[in-house]
Amino acid sequence: MLIDNKFIYLSIPRCASTAFLISCIRSKFKIKHADSTSDKMLDNANLSDLTKIETVYQINHFHETITSLKKIFGDEYDVISVKRNKYERFISYFNHCIGELKRNGNLELSNKLLEVTNDDMLFYKTNNLINRTSKIEILKIFLKNIEYHKYDENLNSLLLPIFTPISVYHNNDPKIIWFEFDELNKLEEWVSKKTEKDFKLEVFGSSKEYKSKIILNDNFIRKYDEIYDYYDNFKKNKTLI
């Protein structure tokens, strides 16, 4: 998203993206998305009381790719984003899905995800993630494996990012200015200087209350790297889709 017509923020799932959007709204920054319909959804949201956690979760935020952002806004803006340990980010997003499903009333799937283990989750191969169609097929297989037989397309927007390589968003663009997840004070300082307004990042979107049986251990790291190293450590000439 384009912030105050001064820089682009690349929103990556489970990398402080909710906190950044809410903080920008509270700072009264002007926000533009690559997809204009996203701005209309944001404009129509109830922003009257962002102190309530249920209100925060009602606000849609969008994870646009660096390619789509530059296509609309050009290449002259600085692009910033937040980098997080890739294994922790993956598990955090999975646990986030459990919470979102519960909040939206799908207790059956939420409870099934709570029981998912490393082996249950990381069963697919690198080439299964080559495009959206193949990721949907893997999602369907995953749901079948955990004995959930109510797949519908409405699940895609929440669950497909589980399988999506993080490089789909950043495309290994060397011009991105990265800030570490555990050093967000540096992000605050950069935004404050760039906008000439005091900017403080407020914390939202914790998934700690929802925890699956996926464990960050050597087994997880090995399986994850076997699948995702091709995408995250390899610079393609064309955008990953």
Tab-separated table of C-alpha atoms in Angstrom:
chain	number	residue	atom	x	y	z
A	1	MET	CA	0.000	0.000	0.000
A	2	LEU	CA	1.080	3.560	-0.715
A	3	ILE	CA	1.371	5.596	2.483
A	4	ASP	CA	0.823	9.375	2.439
A	5	ASN	CA	2.083	9.395	-1.142
A	6	LYS	CA	5.618	9.055	0.268
A	7	PHE	CA	6.511	5.350	0.409
A	8	ILE	CA	5.137	1.876	-0.235
A	9	TYR	CA	4.626	-0.652	2.538
A	10	LEU	CA	4.776	-4.275	1.410
A	11	SER	CA	2.349	-6.149	3.636
A	12	ILE	CA	3.443	-9.735	4.307
A	13	PRO	CA	1.227	-12.096	6.347
A	14	ARG	CA	2.204	-12.383	10.026
A	15	CYS	CA	4.886	-9.724	9.752
A	16	ALA	CA	3.176	-6.939	11.743
A	17	SER	CA	0.935	-6.087	8.776
A	18	THR	CA	-2.255	-5.649	10.835
A	19	ALA	CA	-0.423	-3.515	13.370
A	20	PHE	CA	1.065	-1.348	10.636
A	21	LEU	CA	-2.274	-0.727	8.909
A	22	ILE	CA	-4.118	0.114	12.126
A	23	SER	CA	-1.273	2.378	13.239
A	24	CYS	CA	-1.347	4.192	9.892
A	25	ILE	CA	-5.111	4.711	10.214
A	26	ARG	CA	-4.690	6.082	13.720
A	27	SER	CA	-1.909	8.361	12.473
A	28	LYS	CA	-4.342	9.629	9.823
A	29	PHE	CA	-2.051	8.698	6.948
A	30	LYS	CA	-3.583	8.598	3.504
A	31	ILE	CA	-3.610	4.974	2.302
A	32	LYS	CA	-3.887	3.735	-1.277
A	33	HIS	CA	-3.935	0.142	-2.488
A	34	ALA	CA	-3.015	-1.197	-5.888
A	35	ASP	CA	-6.582	-2.488	-6.172
A	36	SER	CA	-8.934	0.488	-5.820
A	37	THR	CA	-11.736	-1.771	-4.537
A	38	SER	CA	-9.560	-2.408	-1.485
A	39	ASP	CA	-9.623	1.312	-0.676
A	40	LYS	CA	-13.418	1.336	-0.913
A	41	MET	CA	-13.630	-1.573	1.516
A	42	LEU	CA	-11.353	0.284	3.912
A	43	ASP	CA	-13.333	3.517	3.526
A	44	ASN	CA	-16.561	1.696	4.378
A	45	ALA	CA	-15.131	-0.027	7.454
A	46	ASN	CA	-16.234	1.019	10.918
A	47	LEU	CA	-13.168	2.828	12.236
A	48	SER	CA	-14.928	4.585	15.101
A	49	ASP	CA	-13.327	2.582	17.899
A	50	LEU	CA	-10.074	0.835	17.055
A	51	THR	CA	-9.362	0.224	20.745
A	52	LYS	CA	-11.671	-2.786	20.633
A	53	ILE	CA	-10.009	-5.940	19.396
A	54	GLU	CA	-13.209	-7.118	17.676
A	55	THR	CA	-13.251	-3.877	15.672
A	56	VAL	CA	-9.663	-4.431	14.584
A	57	TYR	CA	-10.527	-7.842	13.190
A	58	GLN	CA	-13.389	-6.315	11.168
A	59	ILE	CA	-10.923	-4.224	9.150
A	60	ASN	CA	-9.782	-5.848	5.948
A	61	HIS	CA	-6.117	-5.538	5.106
A	62	PHE	CA	-4.565	-6.725	1.906
A	63	HIS	CA	-1.347	-8.526	1.059
A	64	GLU	CA	-0.402	-7.167	-2.351
A	65	THR	CA	2.692	-8.251	-4.238
A	66	ILE	CA	5.615	-5.965	-4.945
A	67	THR	CA	4.936	-6.430	-8.657
A	68	SER	CA	1.310	-5.289	-8.442
A	69	LEU	CA	2.246	-2.304	-6.277
A	70	LYS	CA	4.965	-1.108	-8.642
A	71	LYS	CA	2.701	-1.638	-11.642
A	72	ILE	CA	0.183	0.845	-10.216
A	73	PHE	CA	2.406	3.274	-8.298
A	74	GLY	CA	5.636	3.077	-10.287
A	75	ASP	CA	9.194	2.462	-9.199
A	76	GLU	CA	10.097	5.854	-7.755
A	77	TYR	CA	8.895	5.230	-4.175
A	78	ASP	CA	10.920	3.648	-1.405
A	79	VAL	CA	9.492	0.232	-0.530
A	80	ILE	CA	9.683	-0.998	3.048
A	81	SER	CA	8.628	-4.243	4.665
A	82	VAL	CA	9.121	-6.379	7.772
A	83	LYS	CA	11.258	-9.515	7.755
A	84	ARG	CA	10.533	-12.304	10.206
A	85	ASN	CA	12.101	-15.695	10.860
A	86	LYS	CA	10.520	-17.744	8.066
A	87	TYR	CA	9.752	-20.782	10.227
A	88	GLU	CA	8.133	-18.736	12.976
A	89	ARG	CA	6.138	-16.771	10.402
A	90	PHE	CA	4.774	-19.957	8.834
A	91	ILE	CA	3.657	-21.406	12.157
A	92	SER	CA	2.246	-18.053	13.272
A	93	TYR	CA	0.119	-17.824	10.138
A	94	PHE	CA	-1.141	-21.369	10.595
A	95	ASN	CA	-2.171	-20.574	14.182
A	96	HIS	CA	-3.721	-17.321	12.946
A	97	CYS	CA	-5.947	-19.370	10.630
A	98	ILE	CA	-7.164	-21.391	13.606
A	99	GLY	CA	-8.200	-18.195	15.353
A	100	GLU	CA	-9.861	-16.694	12.284
A	101	LEU	CA	-11.876	-19.857	11.655
A	102	LYS	CA	-13.015	-19.868	15.263
A	103	ARG	CA	-13.999	-16.192	15.151
A	104	ASN	CA	-16.006	-16.860	11.988
A	105	GLY	CA	-17.852	-19.805	13.473
A	106	ASN	CA	-16.098	-22.698	11.712
A	107	LEU	CA	-15.317	-24.596	14.883
A	108	GLU	CA	-15.060	-27.945	13.106
A	109	LEU	CA	-12.130	-26.933	10.906
A	110	SER	CA	-10.578	-24.814	13.645
A	111	ASN	CA	-10.521	-27.801	15.988
A	112	LYS	CA	-9.080	-30.081	13.315
A	113	LEU	CA	-6.232	-27.628	12.647
A	114	LEU	CA	-5.429	-27.619	16.351
A	115	GLU	CA	-4.465	-31.283	15.988
A	116	VAL	CA	-2.260	-30.878	12.895
A	117	THR	CA	1.377	-31.952	13.306
A	118	ASN	CA	4.550	-31.209	11.343
A	119	ASP	CA	4.113	-34.302	9.195
A	120	ASP	CA	0.427	-33.566	8.591
A	121	MET	CA	1.268	-30.096	7.343
A	122	LEU	CA	4.499	-30.384	5.368
A	123	PHE	CA	3.530	-33.284	3.137
A	124	TYR	CA	3.698	-31.577	-0.279
A	125	LYS	CA	6.534	-30.917	-2.716
A	126	THR	CA	8.137	-27.819	-4.195
A	127	ASN	CA	6.446	-28.188	-7.575
A	128	ASN	CA	3.009	-28.423	-5.922
A	129	LEU	CA	3.202	-24.665	-5.243
A	130	ILE	CA	3.989	-23.450	-8.748
A	131	ASN	CA	0.700	-21.561	-9.222
A	132	ARG	CA	-2.671	-20.847	-7.630
A	133	THR	CA	-4.386	-23.843	-9.234
A	134	SER	CA	-1.826	-26.289	-7.889
A	135	LYS	CA	-1.997	-24.716	-4.423
A	136	ILE	CA	-5.773	-25.139	-4.375
A	137	GLU	CA	-5.318	-28.808	-5.201
A	138	ILE	CA	-2.858	-29.192	-2.322
A	139	LEU	CA	-5.286	-27.406	-0.003
A	140	LYS	CA	-8.038	-29.841	-0.989
A	141	ILE	CA	-5.732	-32.805	-0.348
A	142	PHE	CA	-4.709	-31.352	3.004
A	143	LEU	CA	-8.335	-30.907	4.086
A	144	LYS	CA	-9.156	-34.429	2.987
A	145	ASN	CA	-6.148	-35.765	4.898
A	146	ILE	CA	-7.401	-34.194	8.125
A	147	GLU	CA	-10.914	-35.502	7.392
A	148	TYR	CA	-12.543	-32.177	6.657
A	149	HIS	CA	-14.891	-32.666	3.716
A	150	LYS	CA	-16.553	-29.250	3.383
A	151	TYR	CA	-14.127	-27.414	1.106
A	152	ASP	CA	-15.499	-24.321	-0.611
A	153	GLU	CA	-13.828	-21.433	-2.408
A	154	ASN	CA	-14.406	-19.072	0.514
A	155	LEU	CA	-11.615	-20.897	2.367
A	156	ASN	CA	-9.042	-19.951	-0.266
A	157	SER	CA	-8.368	-16.390	0.859
A	158	LEU	CA	-7.535	-17.531	4.397
A	159	LEU	CA	-5.873	-20.902	3.839
A	160	LEU	CA	-3.956	-20.562	0.559
A	161	PRO	CA	-1.350	-18.237	2.125
A	162	ILE	CA	-0.311	-21.189	4.307
A	163	PHE	CA	1.110	-22.794	1.176
A	164	THR	CA	2.226	-19.621	-0.588
A	165	PRO	CA	6.006	-19.044	-0.773
A	166	ILE	CA	6.867	-15.727	0.846
A	167	SER	CA	8.784	-14.699	-2.276
A	168	VAL	CA	5.466	-14.438	-4.106
A	169	TYR	CA	5.015	-11.175	-2.205
A	170	HIS	CA	8.529	-9.701	-2.355
A	171	ASN	CA	9.791	-11.441	-5.535
A	172	ASN	CA	13.320	-11.198	-4.084
A	173	ASP	CA	13.370	-7.509	-5.030
A	174	PRO	CA	16.777	-6.129	-3.964
A	175	LYS	CA	15.437	-2.577	-3.529
A	176	ILE	CA	13.151	-3.385	-0.607
A	177	ILE	CA	14.202	-1.782	2.690
A	178	TRP	CA	13.771	-4.496	5.318
A	179	PHE	CA	13.136	-4.113	9.046
A	180	GLU	CA	13.540	-7.014	11.455
A	181	PHE	CA	10.423	-8.242	13.256
A	182	ASP	CA	12.145	-7.920	16.644
A	183	GLU	CA	13.453	-4.406	15.904
A	184	LEU	CA	10.274	-2.586	14.944
A	185	ASN	CA	11.449	0.561	16.712
A	186	LYS	CA	13.692	1.113	13.681
A	187	LEU	CA	10.619	0.932	11.450
A	188	GLU	CA	8.904	3.529	13.624
A	189	GLU	CA	11.913	5.837	13.356
A	190	TRP	CA	12.096	5.452	9.571
A	191	VAL	CA	8.382	6.165	9.052
A	192	SER	CA	8.475	9.127	11.445
A	193	LYS	CA	11.376	10.669	9.551
A	194	LYS	CA	9.868	9.958	6.135
A	195	THR	CA	6.435	11.398	6.957
A	196	GLU	CA	7.654	14.065	9.374
A	197	LYS	CA	5.021	12.801	11.830
A	198	ASP	CA	5.486	10.870	15.049
A	199	PHE	CA	4.645	7.234	14.278
A	200	LYS	CA	4.172	4.488	16.842
A	201	LEU	CA	3.410	0.898	15.960
A	202	GLU	CA	0.649	-0.625	18.052
A	203	VAL	CA	0.492	-4.372	18.557
A	204	PHE	CA	-2.434	-6.396	17.210
A	205	GLY	CA	-3.065	-9.786	15.669
A	206	SER	CA	-1.511	-12.153	18.189
A	207	SER	CA	-2.089	-15.849	17.517
A	208	LYS	CA	-0.629	-17.042	20.828
A	209	GLU	CA	-4.013	-18.112	22.215
A	210	TYR	CA	-4.432	-20.581	19.333
A	211	LYS	CA	-1.695	-23.179	19.054
A	212	SER	CA	-1.562	-26.268	16.873
A	213	LYS	CA	0.736	-29.230	17.398
A	214	ILE	CA	3.139	-27.933	14.762
A	215	ILE	CA	6.492	-27.598	16.495
A	216	LEU	CA	9.520	-25.590	15.406
A	217	ASN	CA	12.250	-28.208	15.607
A	218	ASP	CA	14.892	-29.758	13.352
A	219	ASN	CA	12.274	-31.920	11.668
A	220	PHE	CA	10.150	-28.890	10.798
A	221	ILE	CA	13.130	-26.895	9.515
A	222	ARG	CA	14.301	-29.742	7.281
A	223	LYS	CA	10.872	-30.351	5.783
A	224	TYR	CA	10.188	-26.641	5.296
A	225	ASP	CA	13.523	-25.996	3.583
A	226	GLU	CA	13.064	-28.949	1.245
A	227	ILE	CA	9.842	-27.365	-0.004
A	228	TYR	CA	10.490	-23.610	0.076
A	229	ASP	CA	14.212	-23.049	-0.502
A	230	TYR	CA	13.701	-23.115	-4.264
A	231	TYR	CA	11.342	-20.132	-4.083
A	232	ASP	CA	12.847	-18.090	-1.291
A	233	ASN	CA	16.516	-18.376	-2.256
A	234	PHE	CA	16.220	-18.229	-6.017
A	235	LYS	CA	15.835	-15.052	-8.110
A	236	LYS	CA	13.583	-15.565	-11.090
A	237	ASN	CA	13.439	-13.254	-14.091
A	238	LYS	CA	9.659	-13.245	-13.965
A	239	THR	CA	7.305	-12.687	-11.073
A	240	LEU	CA	6.321	-15.786	-9.143
A	241	ILE	CA	2.606	-16.468	-9.391
